[in-house]
Amino acid sequence: MSSDRWESDMGICEVNGVSLGVEEFGEPDAPLVLCLGAPTMLSWPDALCELLARQGRRVVRCDLRDAGASSHGDLESPDYTLRDLAADAAALARTFDERPAHLAGIGISGMVAQVAALDHPDAFSALTFIGTRPVAPGPVDNDLPDHDEATMEPLFSRPQPDWTDVDSVADFMTEGAQILGDDPDEAREVAVRIWERTQDSDTETHLADQLGMVFSRLDCSPRWRERLPQLQLPTLVVHGRLDPFFPVGNGEAIAREIPGARLLVLENGSTAVSTADVPEVVSAMSEL
């Protein structure tokens, strides 16, 4: 680990009969912020975790099941549901601190975090949802903007890389970031780090870690959007104005339907939290 990074500890946590890869930043007795991976922990920038730790938080970022250092099963037919991932989040929070935790989800893990807060409200003290939407993968509600077709066509029509070759994967993910409007250099670095952490060398495992394909195969029923007004926790909704994958109207809907939620729109942001946006996001999270 380089000397300019905040000291962190990596490990495995056993909850609900599975192993989850985790990394901790900050002091053990500080208030806990649990950052769910999407699907790996590296969807949360080092700079964000480190800055939260410097501001007096204990940050734990984790891999979801079937990602990173966590337990792996049948990637084609996962034997768990979205609500199981939500239960993992609650159990993980209670494992690290008996006090309720600030729960944060980004992208697909923002869906997990919404369900976790609804199913296990006593486990959490505050919520942050970044770049996500209030419905599961698949068709969206009529009032929600779907993926931007002009962006999705070039994104998904590209030839697949050699998923077992790190340079090929890095090139592919860098090009994808350029299409989406994210920082390509940051995307390349993250792609390489995800590739290096992938447990197995086969194509399907690398594909799962890089693109979160397993999540799209989960049973995500029942709907939870109609339950969002039940949430009584301080909530921050962060969304990039330029996000073509989950357009900003999705974040606006979440903030509208959760009582008292604050909406923070990153005017130059897309699907990832860039280094430039980290201070503003951390400041808003800390205010919760």
GROMACS .gro file of C-alpha atoms in nm:
model
  288
    1MET     CA    1   0.000   0.000   0.000
    2SER     CA    2   0.139   0.341  -0.097
    3SER     CA    3   0.225   0.589   0.177
    4ASP     CA    4  -0.018   0.853   0.045
    5ARG     CA    5  -0.324   0.636   0.108
    6TRP     CA    6  -0.513   0.635   0.436
    7GLU     CA    7  -0.428   0.317   0.622
    8SER     CA    8  -0.695   0.051   0.576
    9ASP     CA    9  -0.752  -0.311   0.669
   10MET     CA   10  -0.890  -0.574   0.433
   11GLY     CA   11  -1.054  -0.894   0.540
   12ILE     CA   12  -1.351  -1.130   0.529
   13CYS     CA   13  -1.667  -1.104   0.736
   14GLU     CA   14  -1.901  -1.400   0.785
   15VAL     CA   15  -2.272  -1.313   0.785
   16ASN     CA   16  -2.587  -1.507   0.697
   17GLY     CA   17  -2.383  -1.814   0.605
   18VAL     CA   18  -2.170  -1.635   0.344
   19SER     CA   19  -1.831  -1.464   0.337
   20LEU     CA   20  -1.813  -1.099   0.234
   21GLY     CA   21  -1.495  -0.918   0.138
   22VAL     CA   22  -1.453  -0.599   0.341
   23GLU     CA   23  -1.209  -0.311   0.378
   24GLU     CA   24  -1.205  -0.075   0.676
   25PHE     CA   25  -1.089   0.286   0.702
   26GLY     CA   26  -1.076   0.499   1.016
   27GLU     CA   27  -1.092   0.440   1.389
   28PRO     CA   28  -1.280   0.134   1.521
   29ASP     CA   29  -1.491   0.334   1.767
   30ALA     CA   30  -1.599   0.604   1.519
   31PRO     CA   31  -1.955   0.608   1.377
   32LEU     CA   32  -1.993   0.349   1.102
   33VAL     CA   33  -2.057   0.423   0.736
   34LEU     CA   34  -2.124   0.100   0.544
   35CYS     CA   35  -2.066   0.132   0.168
   36LEU     CA   36  -2.213  -0.153  -0.037
   37GLY     CA   37  -2.023  -0.251  -0.351
   38ALA     CA   38  -2.172  -0.240  -0.700
   39PRO     CA   39  -2.086  -0.519  -0.713
   40THR     CA   40  -1.729  -0.486  -0.577
   41MET     CA   41  -1.611  -0.253  -0.305
   42LEU     CA   42  -1.400  -0.061  -0.559
   43SER     CA   43  -1.711   0.114  -0.688
   44TRP     CA   44  -1.645   0.338  -0.385
   45PRO     CA   45  -1.341   0.560  -0.457
   46ASP     CA   46  -1.047   0.540  -0.220
   47ALA     CA   47  -1.055   0.918  -0.188
   48LEU     CA   48  -1.415   0.915  -0.067
   49CYS     CA   49  -1.352   0.646   0.195
   50GLU     CA   50  -1.032   0.813   0.312
   51LEU     CA   51  -1.189   1.158   0.343
   52LEU     CA   52  -1.484   1.021   0.540
   53ALA     CA   53  -1.236   0.850   0.772
   54ARG     CA   54  -1.045   1.176   0.821
   55GLN     CA   55  -1.371   1.341   0.914
   56GLY     CA   56  -1.426   1.101   1.201
   57ARG     CA   57  -1.609   0.807   1.044
   58ARG     CA   58  -1.531   0.438   1.041
   59VAL     CA   59  -1.586   0.338   0.680
   60VAL     CA   60  -1.643  -0.021   0.573
   61ARG     CA   61  -1.677  -0.090   0.202
   62CYS     CA   62  -1.773  -0.441   0.097
   63ASP     CA   63  -1.814  -0.676  -0.197
   64LEU     CA   64  -2.160  -0.814  -0.263
   65ARG     CA   65  -2.205  -1.190  -0.290
   66ASP     CA   66  -2.052  -1.337  -0.606
   67ALA     CA   67  -1.810  -1.045  -0.638
   68GLY     CA   68  -1.456  -0.964  -0.535
   69ALA     CA   69  -1.344  -1.157  -0.228
   70SER     CA   70  -1.696  -1.263  -0.127
   71SER     CA   71  -1.851  -1.609  -0.152
   72HIS     CA   72  -1.915  -1.732  -0.505
   73GLY     CA   73  -2.185  -1.971  -0.622
   74ASP     CA   74  -2.361  -2.037  -0.952
   75LEU     CA   75  -2.316  -1.708  -1.138
   76GLU     CA   76  -2.577  -1.806  -1.399
   77SER     CA   77  -2.847  -1.900  -1.147
   78PRO     CA   78  -2.782  -1.732  -0.810
   79ASP     CA   79  -2.963  -1.899  -0.520
   80TYR     CA   80  -3.037  -1.576  -0.331
   81THR     CA   81  -3.254  -1.270  -0.383
   82LEU     CA   82  -3.230  -0.894  -0.357
   83ARG     CA   83  -3.381  -0.920  -0.010
   84ASP     CA   84  -3.102  -1.160   0.093
   85LEU     CA   85  -2.847  -0.895  -0.008
   86ALA     CA   86  -3.043  -0.644   0.198
   87ALA     CA   87  -3.029  -0.880   0.496
   88ASP     CA   88  -2.652  -0.913   0.442
   89ALA     CA   89  -2.619  -0.535   0.470
   90ALA     CA   90  -2.810  -0.526   0.799
   91ALA     CA   91  -2.611  -0.816   0.944
   92LEU     CA   92  -2.282  -0.663   0.833
   93ALA     CA   93  -2.370  -0.332   0.996
   94ARG     CA   94  -2.456  -0.504   1.325
   95THR     CA   95  -2.135  -0.708   1.310
   96PHE     CA   96  -1.916  -0.398   1.298
   97ASP     CA   97  -2.109  -0.179   1.540
   98GLU     CA   98  -2.401  -0.231   1.776
   99ARG     CA   99  -2.508   0.124   1.698
  100PRO     CA  100  -2.714   0.191   1.383
  101ALA     CA  101  -2.496   0.262   1.079
  102HIS     CA  102  -2.505   0.512   0.796
  103LEU     CA  103  -2.582   0.290   0.496
  104ALA     CA  104  -2.465   0.390   0.147
  105GLY     CA  105  -2.537   0.228  -0.189
  106ILE     CA  106  -2.426   0.321  -0.539
  107GLY     CA  107  -2.578   0.206  -0.868
  108ILE     CA  108  -2.718  -0.145  -0.823
  109SER     CA  109  -2.623  -0.148  -0.454
  110GLY     CA  110  -2.839   0.161  -0.414
  111MET     CA  111  -3.131  -0.074  -0.482
  112VAL     CA  112  -2.999  -0.312  -0.214
  113ALA     CA  113  -2.965  -0.022   0.029
  114GLN     CA  114  -3.323   0.094  -0.029
  115VAL     CA  115  -3.461  -0.250   0.047
  116ALA     CA  116  -3.226  -0.295   0.344
  117ALA     CA  117  -3.348   0.029   0.500
  118LEU     CA  118  -3.712  -0.071   0.447
  119ASP     CA  119  -3.671  -0.427   0.574
  120HIS     CA  120  -3.427  -0.352   0.859
  121PRO     CA  121  -3.479   0.013   0.964
  122ASP     CA  122  -3.341  -0.038   1.316
  123ALA     CA  123  -2.999  -0.130   1.172
  124PHE     CA  124  -2.943   0.212   1.017
  125SER     CA  125  -2.922   0.575   1.124
  126ALA     CA  126  -2.888   0.749   0.785
  127LEU     CA  127  -2.897   0.665   0.416
  128THR     CA  128  -2.706   0.769   0.105
  129PHE     CA  129  -2.817   0.656  -0.240
  130ILE     CA  130  -2.591   0.743  -0.534
  131GLY     CA  131  -2.675   0.705  -0.902
  132THR     CA  132  -2.956   0.453  -0.857
  133ARG     CA  133  -3.329   0.413  -0.916
  134PRO     CA  134  -3.637   0.303  -0.718
  135VAL     CA  135  -3.720  -0.006  -0.926
  136ALA     CA  136  -3.538  -0.328  -1.006
  137PRO     CA  137  -3.353  -0.411  -1.328
  138GLY     CA  138  -3.592  -0.448  -1.618
  139PRO     CA  139  -3.876  -0.227  -1.745
  140VAL     CA  140  -3.909   0.104  -1.563
  141ASP     CA  141  -4.224   0.281  -1.447
  142ASN     CA  142  -4.380   0.519  -1.696
  143ASP     CA  143  -4.275   0.826  -1.499
  144LEU     CA  144  -3.908   0.722  -1.476
  145PRO     CA  145  -3.650   0.784  -1.749
  146ASP     CA  146  -3.496   0.466  -1.888
  147HIS     CA  147  -3.141   0.418  -2.013
  148ASP     CA  148  -3.046   0.672  -2.279
  149GLU     CA  149  -3.072   0.478  -2.606
  150ALA     CA  150  -2.818   0.694  -2.789
  151THR     CA  151  -2.560   0.600  -2.526
  152MET     CA  152  -2.660   0.238  -2.473
  153GLU     CA  153  -2.630   0.140  -2.840
  154PRO     CA  154  -2.256   0.211  -2.870
  155LEU     CA  155  -2.197   0.091  -2.513
  156PHE     CA  156  -2.349  -0.254  -2.563
  157SER     CA  157  -2.270  -0.311  -2.932
  158ARG     CA  158  -1.894  -0.324  -2.878
  159PRO     CA  159  -1.704  -0.650  -2.923
  160GLN     CA  160  -1.638  -0.819  -2.591
  161PRO     CA  161  -1.279  -0.811  -2.461
  162ASP     CA  162  -1.072  -1.109  -2.361
  163TRP     CA  163  -1.194  -1.109  -2.001
  164THR     CA  164  -0.893  -1.316  -1.891
  165ASP     CA  165  -0.648  -1.049  -2.015
  166VAL     CA  166  -0.610  -0.748  -1.790
  167ASP     CA  167  -0.504  -0.507  -2.064
  168SER     CA  168  -0.796  -0.605  -2.283
  169VAL     CA  169  -1.038  -0.556  -1.994
  170ALA     CA  170  -0.882  -0.223  -1.899
  171ASP     CA  171  -0.916  -0.097  -2.256
  172PHE     CA  172  -1.279  -0.211  -2.271
  173MET     CA  173  -1.376  -0.047  -1.943
  174THR     CA  174  -1.189   0.272  -2.033
  175GLU     CA  175  -1.378   0.297  -2.360
  176GLY     CA  176  -1.703   0.234  -2.174
  177ALA     CA  177  -1.628   0.517  -1.933
  178GLN     CA  178  -1.570   0.753  -2.225
  179ILE     CA  179  -1.907   0.657  -2.372
  180LEU     CA  180  -2.081   0.708  -2.038
  181GLY     CA  181  -1.907   1.037  -1.966
  182ASP     CA  182  -1.698   0.914  -1.673
  183ASP     CA  183  -1.327   0.981  -1.622
  184PRO     CA  184  -1.146   0.724  -1.842
  185ASP     CA  185  -0.821   0.730  -1.646
  186GLU     CA  186  -0.998   0.664  -1.319
  187ALA     CA  187  -1.204   0.389  -1.485
  188ARG     CA  188  -0.891   0.217  -1.617
  189GLU     CA  189  -0.726   0.215  -1.275
  190VAL     CA  190  -1.036   0.072  -1.110
  191ALA     CA  191  -1.081  -0.192  -1.381
  192VAL     CA  192  -0.726  -0.318  -1.331
  193ARG     CA  193  -0.769  -0.332  -0.953
  194ILE     CA  194  -1.101  -0.519  -0.988
  195TRP     CA  195  -0.939  -0.764  -1.232
  196GLU     CA  196  -0.650  -0.828  -0.994
  197ARG     CA  197  -0.893  -0.905  -0.708
  198THR     CA  198  -1.110  -1.143  -0.909
  199GLN     CA  199  -1.099  -1.487  -0.748
  200ASP     CA  200  -1.108  -1.706  -1.058
  201SER     CA  201  -0.949  -1.669  -1.400
  202ASP     CA  202  -1.254  -1.770  -1.605
  203THR     CA  203  -1.445  -1.530  -1.829
  204GLU     CA  204  -1.774  -1.544  -1.636
  205THR     CA  205  -1.616  -1.443  -1.304
  206HIS     CA  206  -1.430  -1.148  -1.455
  207LEU     CA  207  -1.747  -1.042  -1.637
  208ALA     CA  208  -1.943  -1.060  -1.312
  209ASP     CA  209  -1.692  -0.850  -1.121
  210GLN     CA  210  -1.652  -0.583  -1.388
  211LEU     CA  211  -2.015  -0.545  -1.500
  212GLY     CA  212  -2.226  -0.685  -1.215
  213MET     CA  213  -2.403  -0.931  -1.442
  214VAL     CA  214  -2.516  -1.158  -1.156
  215PHE     CA  215  -2.737  -0.883  -1.015
  216SER     CA  216  -2.946  -0.877  -1.331
  217ARG     CA  217  -3.028  -1.245  -1.275
  218LEU     CA  218  -3.161  -1.201  -0.921
  219ASP     CA  219  -3.519  -1.230  -0.805
  220CYS     CA  220  -3.582  -0.866  -0.710
  221SER     CA  221  -3.949  -0.901  -0.618
  222PRO     CA  222  -4.158  -0.765  -0.462
  223ARG     CA  223  -4.151  -0.399  -0.569
  224TRP     CA  224  -4.031  -0.156  -0.305
  225ARG     CA  225  -4.088   0.187  -0.461
  226GLU     CA  226  -4.432   0.222  -0.305
  227ARG     CA  227  -4.277   0.166   0.040
  228LEU     CA  228  -4.024   0.451   0.016
  229PRO     CA  229  -4.253   0.704   0.193
  230GLN     CA  230  -4.224   0.479   0.501
  231LEU     CA  231  -3.857   0.567   0.546
  232GLN     CA  232  -3.798   0.796   0.843
  233LEU     CA  233  -3.419   0.814   0.830
  234PRO     CA  234  -3.212   1.116   0.720
  235THR     CA  235  -3.150   1.050   0.352
  236LEU     CA  236  -2.914   1.190   0.090
  237VAL     CA  237  -2.977   1.117  -0.278
  238VAL     CA  238  -2.681   1.193  -0.507
  239HIS     CA  239  -2.709   1.182  -0.884
  240GLY     CA  240  -2.501   1.292  -1.180
  241ARG     CA  241  -2.681   1.536  -1.407
  242LEU     CA  242  -2.522   1.365  -1.710
  243ASP     CA  243  -2.589   1.002  -1.608
  244PRO     CA  244  -2.718   0.820  -1.920
  245PHE     CA  245  -2.756   0.480  -1.752
  246PHE     CA  246  -2.990   0.581  -1.469
  247PRO     CA  247  -3.087   0.932  -1.581
  248VAL     CA  248  -3.124   1.196  -1.311
  249GLY     CA  249  -3.504   1.169  -1.303
  250ASN     CA  250  -3.459   0.842  -1.115
  251GLY     CA  251  -3.273   1.012  -0.832
  252GLU     CA  252  -3.526   1.294  -0.831
  253ALA     CA  253  -3.806   1.038  -0.787
  254ILE     CA  254  -3.632   0.872  -0.491
  255ALA     CA  255  -3.575   1.207  -0.321
  256ARG     CA  256  -3.935   1.309  -0.385
  257GLU     CA  257  -4.080   0.994  -0.233
  258ILE     CA  258  -3.868   0.975   0.085
  259PRO     CA  259  -3.985   1.232   0.341
  260GLY     CA  260  -3.725   1.502   0.402
  261ALA     CA  261  -3.465   1.354   0.165
  262ARG     CA  262  -3.200   1.589   0.027
  263LEU     CA  263  -3.116   1.572  -0.343
  264LEU     CA  264  -2.761   1.658  -0.449
  265VAL     CA  265  -2.719   1.678  -0.826
  266LEU     CA  266  -2.360   1.672  -0.949
  267GLU     CA  267  -2.383   1.899  -1.251
  268ASN     CA  268  -2.085   1.747  -1.433
  269GLY     CA  269  -2.128   1.397  -1.295
  270SER     CA  270  -2.225   1.079  -1.478
  271THR     CA  271  -2.238   0.722  -1.340
  272ALA     CA  272  -1.929   0.723  -1.114
  273VAL     CA  273  -1.824   0.958  -0.834
  274SER     CA  274  -1.524   1.137  -0.978
  275THR     CA  275  -1.230   1.258  -0.771
  276ALA     CA  276  -1.341   1.615  -0.837
  277ASP     CA  277  -1.685   1.546  -0.683
  278VAL     CA  278  -1.562   1.355  -0.376
  279PRO     CA  279  -1.534   1.658  -0.142
  280GLU     CA  280  -1.891   1.772  -0.213
  281VAL     CA  281  -2.032   1.422  -0.172
  282VAL     CA  282  -1.841   1.359   0.151
  283SER     CA  283  -1.950   1.694   0.292
  284ALA     CA  284  -2.313   1.612   0.222
  285MET     CA  285  -2.279   1.261   0.368
  286SER     CA  286  -2.113   1.398   0.681
  287GLU     CA  287  -2.401   1.640   0.739
  288LEU     CA  288  -2.633   1.342   0.789
   0.00000   0.00000   0.00000
